[in-house]
Amino acid sequence: MHISPSTKRLLIGILSGLVALVLLAFAVFQWKRQQLLTYALGEVKAKVERKYPVIMTLGPARFAGFKTVEIAGLSIVPAAAPTDTLLTARRLQAGLSVRSLFAGRPVFSDIEVITARLTARKTRKTDNFGFLIKKQKASAVPRDTTKGTNYGVALNQVLETAFDNVPGEASFKDFVVSYDSPRHTALLRMPQLVIEDGDISGRLSANIDSVVNELGISGHIEPGDYALTARVFGVGGSVQLPYVPRRFGALVSFDTVLVRLDSKDFDNDDTGGQLTVRGSVAARNFSLYHPKLAANEIEVKRGSMDFVATLGRGRVALEKGSQITVNKIVLYPEISVRMKPSQAVTINVTSAETQANDFFESLPTGIFDEVQGTQGTGTLTYRMSGSLDMARVDSLKFDSSLKGKNFKLTNFGQENLDKLNTAFRHTVYNDRGDSVRTFTVGPPNPDFVPYNDVSPYLIHAITTAEDPRFFTHKGFMEKAFVKSAIQNIKEKRFARGGSTLSMQLVKNVFLTRQKTVARKVQEALMVWLIENTRLASKQRMFEVYLNIIEWGPSKYRWPSGKRGVYGVKDAALFYYGKRPSELNLSESLYLASIIPKPKYSRYSFDAYGGLRRSTRYFFRLIADIMATRGLISNADRENLPYTLALNGPARQYMSFAARPDTTRTIMASDSSQFEPLNLIDLLNTGAAAPDAGINSGAADVPPGKEPR
């Protein structure tokens, strides 16, 4: 086909015109697109400033690609404090739909923030970030301030603020967050944090209140559903929880924690609102240390909690449906805490029926070290319930039980509990933890005294004063424990012990003097094992108790070279120069009276060598109960002398100086190994029924006010 020159010129002209038209259209498009971008960013700025009291400044913006926008700088400053910059970013990139831009509804995606700084500050009066938290809508119902803070509203505001401001697609590079207040400081450095289709991944360096952690983060978030799954793990080591060391003096760490928030429901009811959150928390290699909890770190290899929690005005609760798993032990807790009008707590915990070996293998290390390795057959189930209202402390209720089904011990742990039935070596320590003396508890020791060679007066005096139901209970007296707890709470100190003789025995034979929660818990479990498997008879347990108890000054040195007054034979010789079988009623009552604080026995006498009023009162009280229960005759009671003949070495240690009279429990504790139960009023001497309460003890009777 032949094209004439004129036709060629025409075609070239048409094509040139089309190219020019396209170029012109493209130029117009680019100009218009840039114009629309500037307008869109202006609208974004206006929208932000309408929603929050801030001044938002955006740097020059341009298209770095067909759908990529680049902004050279961003700053957000609170309007109330123009010099206090909250957020800066050196550069931002984002995807922008051209269609949405020309439609007047720009949609940004794939946001990338590069070199950003979020600086939050708080003083005692103001802060530069409080405006970000959603405020509760005004309620038509007047606020009742007597019921306290609404924790549901507070947490709901935090959750909504956090989830509503999470972008669907975002990448943060070199993002630094800092917080400074009079009480706390925090510095978070994120080399990179990526959110893509709700998936989260990144690294984080955190310094919070001088606690430094290197963290890895992964998970998924659904902002519209308020759902989150986040895995936080240590990089190069475990993660130490901040705030806890400063606030509670404790150390908490873990290797990995998985947090899941499934849903939240906020009910704006007449109380101002109640929030229900459902989710779970799981940790691997969880560790907790506090000197009052345990001497060593408490460790759980694997633990988790599925929770249904409700928060309202002055109330937080863990509801039915929650579950706690500690290794292989599963617990079902229901806990309610109320802060106003008075502090109150209610708790109910039940465990699933657990195979005995799984139960012992699952016990946290650091608490149950002495029973680690214990094995048995059958199953175990634990139940605990309690309630306390601080406005009515006397209403305290507590019940705890461990039930065995076909349970039988097949192997002992670190401590052989069966040694109670044999002669064994025993070491006693002073208050500083130094070894004072080691001796054999059993017939090979010439100082050992069999149960039948001890005066019945002493046996009955000790059990009446310390643990009147020792020969019938199974190691515990919960109602007595409750009465002790009530007095301790009221006096805000350890005013009265709650240990039975079984618990005192276990503590001294198998454990230490450390006053920790772990020791008490382990003590309770070991007592349960001994008492419920009938590992040792009550007579044998009391026999061992009588032969190891501290009864005088640890510094006293006998002619044979041994130190201290330990055991009933030492006590009878030290105070009276007698054998244990020869002790009379008054001598036995005196020995029973000084068991809680043997080092204070030297202050039991007045300036004339007679018994002080408080000691005489103890004599009368215990003797009356012994007579009522038929443990002594009426003649013994009527002829009870209130004098003692100290014919042993003890006389040189006694203080006969005039001192203000006091009761035995007012004196400061000498950290002796015994925490008496003082269960005098359990003996049907005015109490409603056996186990209805415990004796208030001499501490409840002011000097000079004892009944005649």
Tab-separated table of C-alpha atoms in Angstrom, residues 214-554:
chain	number	residue	atom	x	y	z
A	214	GLU	CA	15.115	-6.607	74.665
A	215	LEU	CA	11.834	-7.884	73.271
A	216	GLY	CA	10.403	-9.529	70.224
A	217	ILE	CA	6.735	-9.009	69.343
A	218	SER	CA	4.416	-10.943	67.059
A	219	GLY	CA	0.668	-11.343	66.821
A	220	HIS	CA	-2.538	-10.284	65.129
A	221	ILE	CA	-5.032	-7.488	65.752
A	222	GLU	CA	-8.588	-6.869	64.634
A	223	PRO	CA	-9.314	-3.273	65.697
A	224	GLY	CA	-12.983	-3.371	64.720
A	225	ASP	CA	-13.626	-6.410	66.934
A	226	TYR	CA	-11.366	-5.298	69.774
A	227	ALA	CA	-9.537	-8.593	69.391
A	228	LEU	CA	-5.816	-9.093	69.873
A	229	THR	CA	-3.318	-11.917	70.021
A	230	ALA	CA	0.177	-10.812	71.026
A	231	ARG	CA	3.254	-12.862	71.766
A	232	VAL	CA	6.035	-11.090	73.646
A	233	PHE	CA	9.347	-12.865	74.152
A	234	GLY	CA	12.799	-12.036	75.384
A	235	VAL	CA	15.634	-11.659	72.905
A	236	GLY	CA	18.850	-13.069	74.337
A	237	GLY	CA	17.321	-13.614	77.776
A	238	SER	CA	14.186	-13.529	79.871
A	239	VAL	CA	11.876	-10.534	80.217
A	240	GLN	CA	11.744	-8.768	83.574
A	241	LEU	CA	8.461	-7.059	84.393
A	242	PRO	CA	8.881	-3.334	85.174
A	243	TYR	CA	7.062	-1.347	87.870
A	244	VAL	CA	6.800	-4.402	90.148
A	245	PRO	CA	10.300	-4.021	91.682
A	246	ARG	CA	9.689	-0.409	92.653
A	247	ARG	CA	6.087	-0.825	93.765
A	248	PHE	CA	6.222	-4.201	95.514
A	249	GLY	CA	9.922	-4.987	95.907
A	250	ALA	CA	9.459	-8.126	93.828
A	251	LEU	CA	11.079	-9.506	90.678
A	252	VAL	CA	8.859	-11.038	87.985
A	253	SER	CA	10.240	-12.486	84.764
A	254	PHE	CA	9.294	-14.847	81.939
A	255	ASP	CA	10.691	-16.194	78.693
A	256	THR	CA	7.508	-15.824	76.647
A	257	VAL	CA	4.043	-14.498	77.352
A	258	LEU	CA	1.040	-14.858	75.077
A	259	VAL	CA	-1.811	-12.398	75.620
A	260	ARG	CA	-5.148	-12.856	73.915
A	261	LEU	CA	-8.122	-10.498	74.084
A	262	ASP	CA	-11.148	-12.162	72.548
A	263	SER	CA	-13.812	-9.547	73.151
A	264	LYS	CA	-15.037	-6.697	75.300
A	265	ASP	CA	-18.585	-5.721	76.157
A	266	PHE	CA	-19.413	-2.421	77.805
A	267	ASP	CA	-22.815	-2.071	79.431
A	268	ASN	CA	-23.631	1.521	80.302
A	269	ASP	CA	-25.861	0.667	83.250
A	270	ASP	CA	-27.183	2.679	86.187
A	271	THR	CA	-23.879	2.350	88.042
A	272	GLY	CA	-22.034	4.260	85.330
A	273	GLY	CA	-20.976	1.301	83.228
A	274	GLN	CA	-19.615	-2.231	83.530
A	275	LEU	CA	-16.980	-3.764	81.290
A	276	THR	CA	-16.637	-7.487	80.590
A	277	VAL	CA	-13.455	-8.703	78.927
A	278	ARG	CA	-12.667	-12.230	77.797
A	279	GLY	CA	-9.280	-13.565	76.882
A	280	SER	CA	-6.271	-15.436	78.154
A	281	VAL	CA	-2.696	-15.017	79.363
A	282	ALA	CA	-0.074	-17.751	79.101
A	283	ALA	CA	3.559	-17.705	80.191
A	284	ARG	CA	6.532	-19.995	79.840
A	285	ASN	CA	9.248	-20.188	82.507
A	286	PHE	CA	7.491	-17.703	84.748
A	287	SER	CA	9.537	-16.605	87.776
A	288	LEU	CA	8.595	-14.593	90.864
A	289	TYR	CA	10.804	-13.516	93.754
A	290	HIS	CA	9.952	-11.604	96.907
A	291	PRO	CA	11.726	-12.209	100.238
A	292	LYS	CA	8.405	-12.406	102.077
A	293	LEU	CA	7.062	-14.978	99.629
A	294	ALA	CA	9.994	-17.366	99.465
A	295	ALA	CA	13.725	-17.564	100.064
A	296	ASN	CA	14.298	-18.530	96.427
A	297	GLU	CA	12.628	-17.756	93.122
A	298	ILE	CA	9.209	-19.294	92.602
A	299	GLU	CA	9.164	-20.842	89.139
A	300	VAL	CA	6.398	-22.250	86.948
A	301	LYS	CA	7.464	-23.876	83.685
A	302	ARG	CA	4.115	-23.423	82.003
A	303	GLY	CA	1.149	-21.504	83.293
A	304	SER	CA	-1.937	-19.934	81.792
A	305	MET	CA	-5.173	-18.208	82.718
A	306	ASP	CA	-8.349	-18.056	80.653
A	307	PHE	CA	-10.318	-15.190	82.113
A	308	VAL	CA	-13.790	-13.727	82.123
A	309	ALA	CA	-13.331	-10.470	84.030
A	310	THR	CA	-15.825	-7.775	84.912
A	311	LEU	CA	-14.909	-4.278	86.029
A	312	GLY	CA	-17.337	-1.729	87.397
A	313	ARG	CA	-17.595	1.047	89.918
A	314	GLY	CA	-15.316	0.151	92.792
A	315	ARG	CA	-15.326	-3.521	91.816
A	316	VAL	CA	-13.178	-6.006	89.877
A	317	ALA	CA	-14.087	-9.675	89.523
A	318	LEU	CA	-12.817	-12.865	87.938
A	319	GLU	CA	-16.037	-14.604	86.984
A	320	LYS	CA	-17.173	-18.190	86.612
A	321	GLY	CA	-15.727	-19.671	83.444
A	322	SER	CA	-12.182	-18.554	84.265
A	323	GLN	CA	-9.480	-21.186	84.455
A	324	ILE	CA	-5.909	-21.213	85.749
A	325	THR	CA	-3.456	-23.903	84.702
A	326	VAL	CA	-0.193	-24.483	86.588
A	327	ASN	CA	1.725	-27.097	84.669
A	328	LYS	CA	-0.780	-30.004	84.950
A	329	ILE	CA	-2.945	-28.637	87.768
A	330	VAL	CA	-6.170	-26.954	86.618
A	331	LEU	CA	-7.937	-24.481	88.934
A	332	TYR	CA	-11.325	-22.823	88.546
A	333	PRO	CA	-11.286	-19.470	90.372
A	334	GLU	CA	-14.054	-17.011	91.172
A	335	ILE	CA	-12.700	-13.862	92.804
A	336	SER	CA	-14.405	-10.561	93.562
A	337	VAL	CA	-12.682	-7.459	94.956
A	338	ARG	CA	-14.621	-4.407	96.100
A	339	MET	CA	-12.888	-1.130	96.976
A	340	LYS	CA	-15.787	1.046	98.166
A	341	PRO	CA	-17.544	1.744	100.492
A	342	SER	CA	-15.119	-0.608	102.237
A	343	GLN	CA	-12.490	-2.986	100.941
A	344	ALA	CA	-13.821	-6.523	100.611
A	345	VAL	CA	-12.777	-9.701	98.860
A	346	THR	CA	-14.529	-12.993	98.134
A	347	ILE	CA	-12.715	-15.974	96.696
A	348	ASN	CA	-13.651	-19.504	95.669
A	349	VAL	CA	-11.157	-21.866	94.042
A	350	THR	CA	-11.655	-25.488	93.058
A	351	SER	CA	-9.182	-27.704	91.289
A	352	ALA	CA	-9.875	-30.453	88.823
A	353	GLU	CA	-9.300	-33.972	90.100
A	354	THR	CA	-5.592	-34.513	89.429
A	355	GLN	CA	-3.489	-37.651	89.368
A	356	ALA	CA	-1.196	-37.658	92.407
A	357	ASN	CA	2.047	-37.778	90.422
A	358	ASP	CA	0.879	-34.987	88.103
A	359	PHE	CA	-0.071	-32.951	91.160
A	360	PHE	CA	3.372	-33.209	92.780
A	361	GLU	CA	5.235	-32.715	89.485
A	362	SER	CA	3.240	-29.530	88.842
A	363	LEU	CA	3.983	-27.820	92.161
A	364	PRO	CA	6.042	-24.641	91.581
A	365	THR	CA	9.692	-24.856	92.531
A	366	GLY	CA	10.771	-22.394	95.162
A	367	ILE	CA	7.650	-23.103	97.237
A	368	PHE	CA	7.561	-26.881	97.486
A	369	ASP	CA	11.260	-27.730	97.242
A	370	GLU	CA	11.206	-30.168	100.166
A	371	VAL	CA	8.421	-32.256	98.604
A	372	GLN	CA	9.827	-32.222	95.064
A	373	GLY	CA	10.002	-35.795	93.848
A	374	THR	CA	7.119	-37.013	96.024
A	375	GLN	CA	5.069	-39.700	94.306
A	376	GLY	CA	1.797	-41.406	95.067
A	377	THR	CA	-1.207	-43.238	93.695
A	378	GLY	CA	-4.784	-42.035	93.449
A	379	THR	CA	-5.988	-38.484	92.843
A	380	LEU	CA	-6.016	-35.163	94.704
A	381	THR	CA	-8.546	-32.315	94.636
A	382	TYR	CA	-8.129	-28.912	96.273
A	383	ARG	CA	-10.850	-26.481	97.379
A	384	MET	CA	-10.568	-23.095	99.018
A	385	SER	CA	-13.103	-20.402	99.841
A	386	GLY	CA	-12.999	-17.234	101.861
A	387	SER	CA	-14.409	-13.758	102.315
A	388	LEU	CA	-13.363	-10.623	104.169
A	389	ASP	CA	-14.910	-7.184	104.587
A	390	MET	CA	-12.445	-4.760	106.136
A	391	ALA	CA	-15.359	-2.825	107.662
A	392	ARG	CA	-16.369	-6.003	109.509
A	393	VAL	CA	-13.156	-7.939	110.081
A	394	ASP	CA	-14.905	-10.315	112.468
A	395	SER	CA	-16.899	-11.571	109.474
A	396	LEU	CA	-13.789	-13.213	108.003
A	397	LYS	CA	-14.513	-16.675	106.640
A	398	PHE	CA	-11.980	-19.192	105.377
A	399	ASP	CA	-12.091	-22.837	104.413
A	400	SER	CA	-9.379	-24.867	102.721
A	401	SER	CA	-9.190	-28.582	102.019
A	402	LEU	CA	-7.126	-31.058	100.053
A	403	LYS	CA	-8.983	-34.303	99.419
A	404	GLY	CA	-7.381	-37.540	98.348
A	405	LYS	CA	-9.194	-40.305	96.512
A	406	ASN	CA	-7.488	-43.694	96.923
A	407	PHE	CA	-4.367	-41.652	97.692
A	408	LYS	CA	-1.284	-43.419	98.967
A	409	LEU	CA	2.331	-42.243	99.200
A	410	THR	CA	4.781	-44.395	97.272
A	411	ASN	CA	7.910	-42.232	97.385
A	412	PHE	CA	9.071	-39.321	99.526
A	413	GLY	CA	10.591	-36.161	98.089
A	414	GLN	CA	13.687	-34.253	99.149
A	415	GLU	CA	12.732	-34.778	102.792
A	416	ASN	CA	11.970	-38.252	104.077
A	417	LEU	CA	8.865	-37.651	106.161
A	418	ASP	CA	9.114	-41.160	107.549
A	419	LYS	CA	12.167	-40.175	109.582
A	420	LEU	CA	9.751	-39.101	112.326
A	421	ASN	CA	9.400	-42.802	113.107
A	422	THR	CA	13.144	-43.381	113.521
A	423	ALA	CA	16.040	-41.827	115.386
A	424	PHE	CA	17.352	-38.859	113.388
A	425	ARG	CA	19.881	-36.047	113.684
A	426	HIS	CA	18.466	-32.619	114.420
A	427	THR	CA	20.197	-29.228	114.294
A	428	VAL	CA	18.907	-26.143	116.079
A	429	TYR	CA	19.761	-22.590	115.069
A	430	ASN	CA	19.774	-19.228	116.804
A	431	ASP	CA	18.010	-16.084	115.592
A	432	ARG	CA	20.917	-15.239	113.268
A	433	GLY	CA	20.695	-18.610	111.570
A	434	ASP	CA	23.874	-19.948	113.201
A	435	SER	CA	24.000	-23.583	114.210
A	436	VAL	CA	23.793	-23.938	117.999
A	437	ARG	CA	23.662	-27.646	118.536
A	438	THR	CA	23.126	-30.948	116.734
A	439	PHE	CA	21.771	-33.969	118.536
A	440	THR	CA	19.997	-37.251	117.918
A	441	VAL	CA	16.258	-37.423	118.478
A	442	GLY	CA	15.719	-40.981	119.639
A	443	PRO	CA	16.848	-43.649	122.108
A	444	PRO	CA	20.541	-43.499	121.080
A	445	ASN	CA	20.649	-40.065	122.742
A	446	PRO	CA	20.765	-40.357	126.558
A	447	ASP	CA	18.921	-37.026	126.795
A	448	PHE	CA	15.953	-38.381	124.812
A	449	VAL	CA	12.794	-38.791	126.919
A	450	PRO	CA	10.052	-41.210	125.766
A	451	TYR	CA	6.478	-39.988	125.847
A	452	ASN	CA	5.548	-42.219	128.800
A	453	ASP	CA	8.389	-40.777	130.889
A	454	VAL	CA	6.965	-37.258	130.790
A	455	SER	CA	4.716	-35.945	133.546
A	456	PRO	CA	1.053	-36.043	132.463
A	457	TYR	CA	0.715	-32.573	133.982
A	458	LEU	CA	3.144	-31.199	131.386
A	459	ILE	CA	1.502	-33.025	128.480
A	460	HIS	CA	-1.944	-31.702	129.401
A	461	ALA	CA	-0.699	-28.184	130.159
A	462	ILE	CA	0.984	-27.904	126.745
A	463	THR	CA	-1.899	-29.287	124.735
A	464	THR	CA	-4.438	-27.181	126.665
A	465	ALA	CA	-2.507	-23.963	126.047
A	466	GLU	CA	-1.089	-24.632	122.596
A	467	ASP	CA	-3.341	-27.091	120.746
A	468	PRO	CA	-6.193	-28.607	122.772
A	469	ARG	CA	-7.462	-30.796	119.934
A	470	PHE	CA	-4.065	-32.061	118.851
A	471	PHE	CA	-4.898	-35.715	119.471
A	472	THR	CA	-8.144	-35.551	117.459
A	473	HIS	CA	-7.619	-33.122	114.570
A	474	LYS	CA	-5.802	-33.910	111.324
A	475	GLY	CA	-3.177	-31.226	111.531
A	476	PHE	CA	-5.309	-28.117	111.053
A	477	MET	CA	-7.904	-26.074	112.888
A	478	GLU	CA	-9.287	-23.628	110.347
A	479	LYS	CA	-11.595	-21.825	112.741
A	480	ALA	CA	-8.669	-21.238	115.036
A	481	PHE	CA	-6.681	-19.949	112.088
A	482	VAL	CA	-9.521	-17.559	111.238
A	483	LYS	CA	-9.601	-16.164	114.782
A	484	SER	CA	-5.841	-15.634	114.656
A	485	ALA	CA	-6.096	-13.928	111.277
A	486	ILE	CA	-8.822	-11.604	112.560
A	487	GLN	CA	-6.646	-10.403	115.422
A	488	ASN	CA	-3.604	-10.012	113.164
A	489	ILE	CA	-5.611	-7.931	110.674
A	490	LYS	CA	-7.025	-5.731	113.402
A	491	GLU	CA	-3.639	-5.074	114.961
A	492	LYS	CA	-1.865	-4.867	111.576
A	493	ARG	CA	0.901	-7.096	112.836
A	494	PHE	CA	1.603	-10.734	113.631
A	495	ALA	CA	-0.058	-10.629	117.035
A	496	ARG	CA	-1.042	-14.290	117.243
A	497	GLY	CA	0.145	-17.438	115.555
A	498	GLY	CA	-2.133	-20.007	114.036
A	499	SER	CA	0.068	-23.088	114.035
A	500	THR	CA	-1.046	-26.388	115.480
A	501	LEU	CA	1.516	-28.594	117.205
A	502	SER	CA	1.662	-30.658	114.000
A	503	MET	CA	2.641	-27.558	112.020
A	504	GLN	CA	5.207	-26.507	114.629
A	505	LEU	CA	6.719	-29.962	114.529
A	506	VAL	CA	6.996	-30.057	110.728
A	507	LYS	CA	8.522	-26.591	110.624
A	508	ASN	CA	11.233	-27.496	113.101
A	509	VAL	CA	12.072	-30.962	111.856
A	510	PHE	CA	11.904	-30.411	108.095
A	511	LEU	CA	11.905	-26.666	107.359
A	512	THR	CA	13.546	-23.426	108.434
A	513	ARG	CA	12.599	-20.468	110.614
A	514	GLN	CA	12.104	-18.223	107.608
A	515	LYS	CA	8.817	-16.366	107.948
A	516	THR	CA	7.675	-16.628	104.353
A	517	VAL	CA	4.447	-17.557	102.636
A	518	ALA	CA	6.226	-20.421	100.869
A	519	ARG	CA	7.317	-21.964	104.149
A	520	LYS	CA	3.777	-21.834	105.538
A	521	VAL	CA	2.285	-23.351	102.376
A	522	GLN	CA	4.863	-26.118	102.221
A	523	GLU	CA	4.439	-26.683	105.943
A	524	ALA	CA	0.697	-27.164	105.442
A	525	LEU	CA	1.187	-29.680	102.627
A	526	MET	CA	3.718	-31.714	104.626
A	527	VAL	CA	1.410	-31.743	107.650
A	528	TRP	CA	-1.424	-32.945	105.412
A	529	LEU	CA	0.742	-35.754	104.045
A	530	ILE	CA	1.804	-36.886	107.522
A	531	GLU	CA	-1.608	-36.623	109.158
A	532	ASN	CA	-3.799	-37.933	106.327
A	533	THR	CA	-1.606	-40.911	105.497
A	534	ARG	CA	-1.111	-41.648	109.212
A	535	LEU	CA	2.607	-41.648	108.634
A	536	ALA	CA	3.341	-41.143	112.343
A	537	SER	CA	1.159	-41.588	115.399
A	538	LYS	CA	0.070	-38.567	117.408
A	539	GLN	CA	1.964	-39.873	120.421
A	540	ARG	CA	5.172	-40.176	118.411
A	541	MET	CA	4.724	-36.685	116.950
A	542	PHE	CA	4.230	-35.208	120.418
A	543	GLU	CA	7.214	-37.177	121.698
A	544	VAL	CA	9.460	-35.669	119.024
A	545	TYR	CA	8.003	-32.211	119.750
A	546	LEU	CA	8.854	-32.504	123.459
A	547	ASN	CA	12.421	-33.493	122.676
A	548	ILE	CA	13.299	-30.689	120.250
A	549	ILE	CA	11.444	-27.667	121.644
A	550	GLU	CA	13.544	-24.673	122.735
A	551	TRP	CA	12.907	-23.929	126.405
A	552	GLY	CA	15.564	-21.456	127.509
A	553	PRO	CA	18.630	-19.362	126.624
A	554	SER	CA	20.634	-20.728	123.706
